[in-house]
PDB file of C-alpha atoms and ligand atoms in Angstrom:
ATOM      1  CA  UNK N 161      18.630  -2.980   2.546  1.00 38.00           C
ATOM      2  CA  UNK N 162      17.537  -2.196  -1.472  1.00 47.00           C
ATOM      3  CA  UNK N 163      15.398  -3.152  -3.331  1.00 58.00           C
ATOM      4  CA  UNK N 164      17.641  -4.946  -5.026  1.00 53.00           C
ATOM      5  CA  UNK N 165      19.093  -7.576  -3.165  1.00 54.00           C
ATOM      6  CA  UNK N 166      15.745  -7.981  -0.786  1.00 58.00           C
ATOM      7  CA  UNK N 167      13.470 -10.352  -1.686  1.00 61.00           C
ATOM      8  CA  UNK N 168       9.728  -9.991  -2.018  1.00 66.00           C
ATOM      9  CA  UNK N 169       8.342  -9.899   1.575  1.00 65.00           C
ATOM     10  CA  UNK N 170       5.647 -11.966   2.588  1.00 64.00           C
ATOM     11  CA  UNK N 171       3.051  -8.576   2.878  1.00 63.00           C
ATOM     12  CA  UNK N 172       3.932  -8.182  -0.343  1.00 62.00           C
ATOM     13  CA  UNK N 173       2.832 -11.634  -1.893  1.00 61.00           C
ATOM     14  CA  UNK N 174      -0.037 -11.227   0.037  1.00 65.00           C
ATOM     15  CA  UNK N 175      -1.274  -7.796  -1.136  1.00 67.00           C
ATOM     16  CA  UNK N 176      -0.225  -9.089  -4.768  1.00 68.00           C
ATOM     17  CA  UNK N 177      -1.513 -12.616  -5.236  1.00 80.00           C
ATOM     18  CA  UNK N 178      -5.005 -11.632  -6.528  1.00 87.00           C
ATOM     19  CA  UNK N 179      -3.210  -9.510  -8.822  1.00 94.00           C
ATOM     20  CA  UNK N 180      -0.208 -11.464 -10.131  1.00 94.00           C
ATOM     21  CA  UNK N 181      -3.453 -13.842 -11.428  1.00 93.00           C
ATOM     22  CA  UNK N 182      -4.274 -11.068 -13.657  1.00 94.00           C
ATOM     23  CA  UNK N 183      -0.904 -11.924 -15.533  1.00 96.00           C
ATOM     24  CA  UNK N 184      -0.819 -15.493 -15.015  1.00 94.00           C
ATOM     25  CA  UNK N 185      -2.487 -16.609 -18.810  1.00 90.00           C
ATOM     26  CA  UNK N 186      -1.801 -14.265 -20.871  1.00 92.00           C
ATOM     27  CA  UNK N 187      -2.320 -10.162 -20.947  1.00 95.00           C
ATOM     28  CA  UNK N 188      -4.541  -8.669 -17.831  1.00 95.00           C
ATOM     29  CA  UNK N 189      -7.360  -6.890 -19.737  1.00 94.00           C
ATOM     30  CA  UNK N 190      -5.494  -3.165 -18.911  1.00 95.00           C
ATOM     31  CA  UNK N 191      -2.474  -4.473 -20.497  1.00 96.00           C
ATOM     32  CA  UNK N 192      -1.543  -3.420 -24.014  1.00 96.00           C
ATOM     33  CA  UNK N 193       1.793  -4.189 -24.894  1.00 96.00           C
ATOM     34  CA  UNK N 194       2.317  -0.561 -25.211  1.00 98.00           C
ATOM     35  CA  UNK N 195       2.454   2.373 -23.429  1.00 98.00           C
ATOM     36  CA  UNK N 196      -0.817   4.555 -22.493  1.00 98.00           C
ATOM     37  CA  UNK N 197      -1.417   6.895 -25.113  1.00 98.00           C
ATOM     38  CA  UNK N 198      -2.186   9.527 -22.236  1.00 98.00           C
ATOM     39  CA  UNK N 199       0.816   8.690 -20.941  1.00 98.00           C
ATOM     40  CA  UNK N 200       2.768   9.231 -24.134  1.00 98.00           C
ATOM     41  CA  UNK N 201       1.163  12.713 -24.527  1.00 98.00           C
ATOM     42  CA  UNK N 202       2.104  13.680 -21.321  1.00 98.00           C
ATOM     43  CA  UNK N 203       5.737  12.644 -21.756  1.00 98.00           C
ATOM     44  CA  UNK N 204       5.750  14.793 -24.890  1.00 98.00           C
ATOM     45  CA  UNK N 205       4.974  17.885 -22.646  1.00 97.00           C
ATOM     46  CA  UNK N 206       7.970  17.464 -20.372  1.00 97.00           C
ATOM     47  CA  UNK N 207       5.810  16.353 -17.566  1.00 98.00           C
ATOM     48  CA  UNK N 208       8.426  13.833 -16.429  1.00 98.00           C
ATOM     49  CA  UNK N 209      12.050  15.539 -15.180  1.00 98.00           C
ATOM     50  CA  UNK N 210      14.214  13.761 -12.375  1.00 98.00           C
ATOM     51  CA  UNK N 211      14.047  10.632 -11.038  1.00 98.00           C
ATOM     52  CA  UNK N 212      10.835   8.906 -11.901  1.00 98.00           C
ATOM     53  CA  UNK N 213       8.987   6.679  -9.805  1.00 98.00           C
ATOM     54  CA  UNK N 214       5.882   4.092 -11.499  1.00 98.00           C
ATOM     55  CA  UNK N 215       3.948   2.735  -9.092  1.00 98.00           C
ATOM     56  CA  UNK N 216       2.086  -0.160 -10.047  1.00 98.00           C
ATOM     57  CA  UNK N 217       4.132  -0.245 -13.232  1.00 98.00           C
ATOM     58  CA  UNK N 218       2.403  -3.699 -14.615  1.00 98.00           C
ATOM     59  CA  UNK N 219       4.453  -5.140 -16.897  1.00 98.00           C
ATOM     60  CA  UNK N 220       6.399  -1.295 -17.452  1.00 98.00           C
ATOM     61  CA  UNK N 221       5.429  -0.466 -21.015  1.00 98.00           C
ATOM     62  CA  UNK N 222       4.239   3.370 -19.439  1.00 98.00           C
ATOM     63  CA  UNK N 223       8.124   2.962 -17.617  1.00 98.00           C
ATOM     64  CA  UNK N 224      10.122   1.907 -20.822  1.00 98.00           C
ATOM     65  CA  UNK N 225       8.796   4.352 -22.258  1.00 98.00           C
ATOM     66  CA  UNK N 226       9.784   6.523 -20.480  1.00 98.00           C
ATOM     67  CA  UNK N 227      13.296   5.108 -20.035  1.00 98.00           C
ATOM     68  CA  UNK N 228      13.659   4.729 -24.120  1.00 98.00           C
ATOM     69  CA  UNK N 229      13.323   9.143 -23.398  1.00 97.00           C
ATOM     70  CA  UNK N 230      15.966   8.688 -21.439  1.00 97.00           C
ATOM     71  CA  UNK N 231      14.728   9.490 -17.969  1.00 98.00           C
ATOM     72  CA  UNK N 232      15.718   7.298 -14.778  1.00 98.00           C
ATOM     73  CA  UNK N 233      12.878   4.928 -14.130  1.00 98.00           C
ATOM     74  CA  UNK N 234      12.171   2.600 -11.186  1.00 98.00           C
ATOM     75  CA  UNK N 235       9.116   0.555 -11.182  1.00 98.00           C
ATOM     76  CA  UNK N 236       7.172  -1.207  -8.511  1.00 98.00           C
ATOM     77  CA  UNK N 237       4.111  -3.514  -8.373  1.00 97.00           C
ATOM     78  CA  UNK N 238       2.848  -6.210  -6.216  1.00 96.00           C
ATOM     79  CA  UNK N 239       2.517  -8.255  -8.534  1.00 96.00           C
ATOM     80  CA  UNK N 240       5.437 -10.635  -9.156  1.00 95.00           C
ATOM     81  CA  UNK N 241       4.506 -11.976 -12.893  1.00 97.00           C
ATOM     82  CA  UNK N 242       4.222  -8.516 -13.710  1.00 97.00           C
ATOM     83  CA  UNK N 243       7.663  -7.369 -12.750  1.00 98.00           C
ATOM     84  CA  UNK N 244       9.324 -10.360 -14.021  1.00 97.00           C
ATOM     85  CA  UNK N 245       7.785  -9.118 -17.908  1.00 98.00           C
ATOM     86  CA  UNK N 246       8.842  -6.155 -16.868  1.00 98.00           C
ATOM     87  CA  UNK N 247      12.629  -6.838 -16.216  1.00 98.00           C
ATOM     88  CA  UNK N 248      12.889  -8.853 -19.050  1.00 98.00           C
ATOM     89  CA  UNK N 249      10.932  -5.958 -21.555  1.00 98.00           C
ATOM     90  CA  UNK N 250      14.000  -4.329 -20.545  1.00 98.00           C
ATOM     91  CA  UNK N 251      16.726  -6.208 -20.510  1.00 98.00           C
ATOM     92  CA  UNK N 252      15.349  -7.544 -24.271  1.00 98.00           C
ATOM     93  CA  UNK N 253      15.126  -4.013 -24.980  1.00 98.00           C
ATOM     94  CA  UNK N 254      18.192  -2.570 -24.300  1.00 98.00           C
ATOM     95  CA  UNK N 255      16.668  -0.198 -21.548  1.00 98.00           C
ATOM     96  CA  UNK N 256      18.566   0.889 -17.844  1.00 96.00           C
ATOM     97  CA  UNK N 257      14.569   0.825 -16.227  1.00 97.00           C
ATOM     98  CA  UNK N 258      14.596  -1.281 -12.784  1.00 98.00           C
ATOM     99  CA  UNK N 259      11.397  -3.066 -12.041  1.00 98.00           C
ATOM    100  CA  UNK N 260      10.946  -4.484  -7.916  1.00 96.00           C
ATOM    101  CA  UNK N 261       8.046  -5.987  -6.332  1.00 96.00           C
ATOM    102  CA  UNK N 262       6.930  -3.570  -3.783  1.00 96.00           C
ATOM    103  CA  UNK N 263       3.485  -2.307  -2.508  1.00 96.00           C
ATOM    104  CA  UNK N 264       2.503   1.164  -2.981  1.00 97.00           C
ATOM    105  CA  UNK N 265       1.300   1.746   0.632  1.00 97.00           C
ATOM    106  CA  UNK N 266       5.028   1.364   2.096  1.00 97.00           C
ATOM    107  CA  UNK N 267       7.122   3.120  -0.813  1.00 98.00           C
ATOM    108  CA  UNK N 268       9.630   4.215   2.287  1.00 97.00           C
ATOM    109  CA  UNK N 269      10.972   0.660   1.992  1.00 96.00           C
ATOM    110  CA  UNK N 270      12.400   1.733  -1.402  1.00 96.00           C
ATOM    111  CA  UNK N 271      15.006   3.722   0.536  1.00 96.00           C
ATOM    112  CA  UNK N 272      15.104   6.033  -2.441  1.00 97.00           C
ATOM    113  CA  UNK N 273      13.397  10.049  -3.557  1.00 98.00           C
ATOM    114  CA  UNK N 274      11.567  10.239  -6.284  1.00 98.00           C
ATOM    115  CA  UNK N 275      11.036  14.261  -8.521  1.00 98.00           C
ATOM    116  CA  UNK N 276       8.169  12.498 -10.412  1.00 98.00           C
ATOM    117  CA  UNK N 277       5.539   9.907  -9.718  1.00 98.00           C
ATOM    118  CA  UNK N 278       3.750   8.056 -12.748  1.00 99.00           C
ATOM    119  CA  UNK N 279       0.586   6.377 -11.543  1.00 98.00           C
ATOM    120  CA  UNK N 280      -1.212   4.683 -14.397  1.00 98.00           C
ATOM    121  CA  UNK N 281      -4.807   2.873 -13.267  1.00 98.00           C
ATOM    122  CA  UNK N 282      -3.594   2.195  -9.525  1.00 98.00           C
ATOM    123  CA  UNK N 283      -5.241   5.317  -7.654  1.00 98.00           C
ATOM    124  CA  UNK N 284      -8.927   4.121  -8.377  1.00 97.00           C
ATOM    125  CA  UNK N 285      -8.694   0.580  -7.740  1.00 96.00           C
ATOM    126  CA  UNK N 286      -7.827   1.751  -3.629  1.00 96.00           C
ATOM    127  CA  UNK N 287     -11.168   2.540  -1.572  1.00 95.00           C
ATOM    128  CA  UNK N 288     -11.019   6.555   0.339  1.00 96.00           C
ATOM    129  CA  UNK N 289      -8.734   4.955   3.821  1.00 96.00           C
ATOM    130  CA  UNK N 290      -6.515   3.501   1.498  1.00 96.00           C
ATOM    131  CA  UNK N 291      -5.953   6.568  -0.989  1.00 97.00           C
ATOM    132  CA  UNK N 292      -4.937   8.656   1.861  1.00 96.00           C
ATOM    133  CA  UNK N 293      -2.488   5.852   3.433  1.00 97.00           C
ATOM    134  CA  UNK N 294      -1.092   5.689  -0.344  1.00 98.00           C
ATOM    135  CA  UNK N 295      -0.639   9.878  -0.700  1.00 98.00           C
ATOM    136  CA  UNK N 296       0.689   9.283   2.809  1.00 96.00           C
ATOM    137  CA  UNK N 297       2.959   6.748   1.726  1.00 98.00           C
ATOM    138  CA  UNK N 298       3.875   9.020  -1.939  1.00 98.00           C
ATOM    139  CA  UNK N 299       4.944  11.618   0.789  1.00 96.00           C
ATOM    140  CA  UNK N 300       7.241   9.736   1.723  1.00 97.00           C
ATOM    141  CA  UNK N 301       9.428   8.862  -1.028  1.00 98.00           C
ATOM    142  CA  UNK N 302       8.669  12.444  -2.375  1.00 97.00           C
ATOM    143  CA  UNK N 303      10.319  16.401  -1.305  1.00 96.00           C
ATOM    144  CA  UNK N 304       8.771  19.715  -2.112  1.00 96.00           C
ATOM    145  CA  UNK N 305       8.334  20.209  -5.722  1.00 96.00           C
ATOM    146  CA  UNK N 306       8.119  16.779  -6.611  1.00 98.00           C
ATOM    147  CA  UNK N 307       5.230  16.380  -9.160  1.00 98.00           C
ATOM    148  CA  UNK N 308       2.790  13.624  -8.996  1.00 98.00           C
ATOM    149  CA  UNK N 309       0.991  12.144 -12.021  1.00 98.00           C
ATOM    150  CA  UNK N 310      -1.952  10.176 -12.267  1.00 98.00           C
ATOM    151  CA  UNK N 311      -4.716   8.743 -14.419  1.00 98.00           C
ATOM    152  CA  UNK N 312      -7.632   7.072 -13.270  1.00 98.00           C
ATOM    153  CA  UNK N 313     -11.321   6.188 -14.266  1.00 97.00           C
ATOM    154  CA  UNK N 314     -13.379   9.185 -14.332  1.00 97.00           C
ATOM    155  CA  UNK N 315     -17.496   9.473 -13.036  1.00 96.00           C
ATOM    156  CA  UNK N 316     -19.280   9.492 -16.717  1.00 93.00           C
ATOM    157  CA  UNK N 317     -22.317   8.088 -15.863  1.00 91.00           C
ATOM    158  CA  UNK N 318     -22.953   5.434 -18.269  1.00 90.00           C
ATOM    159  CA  UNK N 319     -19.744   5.476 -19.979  1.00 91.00           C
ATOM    160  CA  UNK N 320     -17.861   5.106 -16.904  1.00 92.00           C
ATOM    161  CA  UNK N 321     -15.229   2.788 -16.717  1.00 89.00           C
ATOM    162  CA  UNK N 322     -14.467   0.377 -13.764  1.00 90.00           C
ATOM    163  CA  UNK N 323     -13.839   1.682 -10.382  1.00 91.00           C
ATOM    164  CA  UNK N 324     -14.798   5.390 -11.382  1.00 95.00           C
ATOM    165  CA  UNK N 325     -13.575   8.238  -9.332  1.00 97.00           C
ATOM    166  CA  UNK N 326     -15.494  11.629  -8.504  1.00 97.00           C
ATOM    167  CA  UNK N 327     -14.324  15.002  -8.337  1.00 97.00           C
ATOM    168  CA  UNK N 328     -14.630  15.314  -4.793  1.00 97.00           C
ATOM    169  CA  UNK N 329     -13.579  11.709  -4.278  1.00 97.00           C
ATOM    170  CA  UNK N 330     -10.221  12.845  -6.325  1.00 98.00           C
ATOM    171  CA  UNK N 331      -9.513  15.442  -4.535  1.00 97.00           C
ATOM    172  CA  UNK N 332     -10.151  14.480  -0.608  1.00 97.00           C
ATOM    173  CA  UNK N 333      -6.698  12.763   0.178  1.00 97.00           C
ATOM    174  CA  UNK N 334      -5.074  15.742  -1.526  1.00 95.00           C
ATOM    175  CA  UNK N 335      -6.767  18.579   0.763  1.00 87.00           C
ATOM    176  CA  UNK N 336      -4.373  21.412   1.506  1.00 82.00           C
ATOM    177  CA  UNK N 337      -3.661  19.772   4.720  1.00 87.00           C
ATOM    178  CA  UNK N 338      -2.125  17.453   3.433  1.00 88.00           C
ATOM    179  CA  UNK N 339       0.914  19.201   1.861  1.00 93.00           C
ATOM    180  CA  UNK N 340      -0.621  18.425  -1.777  1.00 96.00           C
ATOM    181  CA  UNK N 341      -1.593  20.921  -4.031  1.00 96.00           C
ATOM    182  CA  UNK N 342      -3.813  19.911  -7.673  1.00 97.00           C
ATOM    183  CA  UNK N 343      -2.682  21.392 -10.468  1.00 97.00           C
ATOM    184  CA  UNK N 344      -4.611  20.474 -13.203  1.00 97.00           C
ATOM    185  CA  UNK N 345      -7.669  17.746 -13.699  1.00 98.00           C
ATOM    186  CA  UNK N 346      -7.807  17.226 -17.023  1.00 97.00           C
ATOM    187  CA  UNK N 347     -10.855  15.147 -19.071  1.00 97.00           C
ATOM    188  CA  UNK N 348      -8.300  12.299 -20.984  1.00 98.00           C
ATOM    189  CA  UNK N 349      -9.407   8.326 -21.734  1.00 98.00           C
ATOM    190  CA  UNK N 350      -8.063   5.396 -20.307  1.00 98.00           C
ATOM    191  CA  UNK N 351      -7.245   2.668 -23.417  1.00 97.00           C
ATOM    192  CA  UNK N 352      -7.779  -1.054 -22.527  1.00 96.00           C
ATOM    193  CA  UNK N 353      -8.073  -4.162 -24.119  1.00 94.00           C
ATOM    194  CA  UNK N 354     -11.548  -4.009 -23.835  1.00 93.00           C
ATOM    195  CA  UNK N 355     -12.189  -0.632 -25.202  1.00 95.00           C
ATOM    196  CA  UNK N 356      -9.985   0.104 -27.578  1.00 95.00           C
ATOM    197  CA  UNK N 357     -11.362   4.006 -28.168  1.00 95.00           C
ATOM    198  CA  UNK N 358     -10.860   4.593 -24.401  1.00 97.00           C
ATOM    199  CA  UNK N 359     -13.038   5.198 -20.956  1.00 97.00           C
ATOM    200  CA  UNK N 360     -13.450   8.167 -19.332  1.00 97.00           C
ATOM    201  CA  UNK N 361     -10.702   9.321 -17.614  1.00 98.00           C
ATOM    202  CA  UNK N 362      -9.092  12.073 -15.181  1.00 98.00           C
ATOM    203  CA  UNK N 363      -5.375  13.002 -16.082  1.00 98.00           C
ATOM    204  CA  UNK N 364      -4.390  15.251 -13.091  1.00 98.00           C
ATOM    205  CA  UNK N 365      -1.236  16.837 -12.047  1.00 98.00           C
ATOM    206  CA  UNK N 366      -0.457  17.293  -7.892  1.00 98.00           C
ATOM    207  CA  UNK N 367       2.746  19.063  -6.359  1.00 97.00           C
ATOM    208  CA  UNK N 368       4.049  18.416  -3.464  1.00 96.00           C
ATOM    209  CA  UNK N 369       3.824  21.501  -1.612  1.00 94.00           C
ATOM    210  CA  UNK N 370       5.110  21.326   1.626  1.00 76.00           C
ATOM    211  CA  UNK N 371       8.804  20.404   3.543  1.00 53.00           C
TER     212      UNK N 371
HETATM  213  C1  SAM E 274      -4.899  -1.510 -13.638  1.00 80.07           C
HETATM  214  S1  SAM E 274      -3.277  -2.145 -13.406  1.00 80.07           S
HETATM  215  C2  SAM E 274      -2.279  -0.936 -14.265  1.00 80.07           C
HETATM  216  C3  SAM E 274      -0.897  -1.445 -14.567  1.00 80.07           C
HETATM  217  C4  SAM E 274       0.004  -0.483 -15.355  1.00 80.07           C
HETATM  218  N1  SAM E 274       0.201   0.763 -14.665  1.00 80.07           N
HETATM  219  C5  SAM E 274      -0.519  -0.238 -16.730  1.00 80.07           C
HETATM  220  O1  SAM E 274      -0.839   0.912 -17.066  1.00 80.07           O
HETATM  221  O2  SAM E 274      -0.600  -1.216 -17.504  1.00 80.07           O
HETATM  222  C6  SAM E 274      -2.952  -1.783 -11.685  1.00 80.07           C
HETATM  223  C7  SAM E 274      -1.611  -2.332 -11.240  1.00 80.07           C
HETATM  224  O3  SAM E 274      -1.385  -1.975  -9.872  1.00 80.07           O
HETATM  225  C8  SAM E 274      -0.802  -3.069  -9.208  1.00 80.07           C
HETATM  226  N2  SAM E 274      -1.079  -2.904  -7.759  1.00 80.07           N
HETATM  227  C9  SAM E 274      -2.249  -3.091  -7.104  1.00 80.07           C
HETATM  228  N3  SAM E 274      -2.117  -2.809  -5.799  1.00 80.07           N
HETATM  229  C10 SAM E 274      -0.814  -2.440  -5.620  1.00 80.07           C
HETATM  230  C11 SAM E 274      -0.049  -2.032  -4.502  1.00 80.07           C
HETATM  231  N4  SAM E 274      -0.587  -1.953  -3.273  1.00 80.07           N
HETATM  232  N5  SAM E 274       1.244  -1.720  -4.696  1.00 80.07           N
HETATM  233  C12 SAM E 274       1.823  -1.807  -5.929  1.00 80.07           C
HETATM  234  N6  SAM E 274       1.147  -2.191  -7.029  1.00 80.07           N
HETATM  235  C13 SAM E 274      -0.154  -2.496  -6.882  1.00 80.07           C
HETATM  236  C14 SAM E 274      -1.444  -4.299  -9.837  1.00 80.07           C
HETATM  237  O4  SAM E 274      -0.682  -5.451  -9.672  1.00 80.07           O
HETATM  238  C15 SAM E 274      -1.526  -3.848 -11.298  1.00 80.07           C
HETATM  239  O5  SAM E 274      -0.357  -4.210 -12.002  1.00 80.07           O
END
């Protein structure tokens, strides 16, 4: 079955009711109306090629983004407010990006392969079991080559953002093992409504490495 013509299952609406509160009266405090300005960088580098997954897309302004560049977009989140902004951003705007509720920890039920993954302030908000069921579950959705992307609160001490994420805490579901190789860590600054100028951030870059 696809995504399309399933409905949300009841896992699903589970795993996404606190979150679909977040959208329930008006914008959740990450949500700007626009795309991530890290984001937009990082499109302007070629970083995205192939078919593009989001996951936990929010209400898709990182997605239609991308779309408006042309690429082929699917989005996912659990929660259902979120995608329902999302589909109709796009259908007001024009745009071929398809939005689904889904949950990031079974991606397989997508029944589709992804070349890039755009994760946008999803990664940190899962504890260390559930960061390696998710790169489990980007594995499978993903083939060798396939590029991940992801930005996420950064350790800064004070400055840090919510949910920050070390180094080492970065890097342990991606160990060699695991057929995941980091390319790049890069300082960048996550924008939301309640910081304007930005919170520390990582931007890193993973390849898939293995069959
Ligand atoms: C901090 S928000 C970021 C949203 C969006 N990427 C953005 O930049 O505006 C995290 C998003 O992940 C979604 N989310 C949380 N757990 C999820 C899961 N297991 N599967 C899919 N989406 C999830 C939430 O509903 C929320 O929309």
């Amino acid at each position: 079955m696809t995504p399309e013509d399933r409905p949300a299952t009841s896992h699903e609406r589970e795993a996404g009711r606190p979150w679909d509160e977040s959208y329930q009266d008006g914008p959740a405090p990450w949500d700007l109306g626009r795309p991530q300005p890290a984001i937009v960088e990082l499109a302007a580098e070629g970083a995205f090629r192939g078919r593009v997954l989001d996951a936990g897309c929010g209400t898709g302004e990182n997605a239609l983004h991308l779309a408006a560049a042309g690429l082929s977009i699917v989005g996912i989140d659990v929660a259902e407010t979120a995608v329902a902004q999302a589909q109709e951003k796009a259908r007001d705007r024009g745009l071929a990006a398809e939005f689904f509720v889904g949950d990031a920890f079974r991606l397989s039920d997508l029944d589709r392969t992804f070349d890039t993954v755009l994760d946008c302030g999803l990664f940190h908000t899962f504890d260390a079991r559930e960061r390696q069921a998710y790169v489990a579950s980007l594995a499978s959705v993903t083939g060798p080559g396939a590029m991940v992307h992801i930005l996420c609160f950064r350790d800064a001490g004070a400055e840090s953002g919510p949910h920050p994420v070390t180094r080492a805490e970065f890097e342990a579901p991606f160990h060699p093992e695991t057929g995941w190789r980091i390319e790049t860590m890069r300082d960048s600054r996550i924008v939301a409504r309640f910081a304007p100028d930005g919170l520390p951030a990582w931007l890193s870059t993973i390849r898939r490495v293995d069959a």
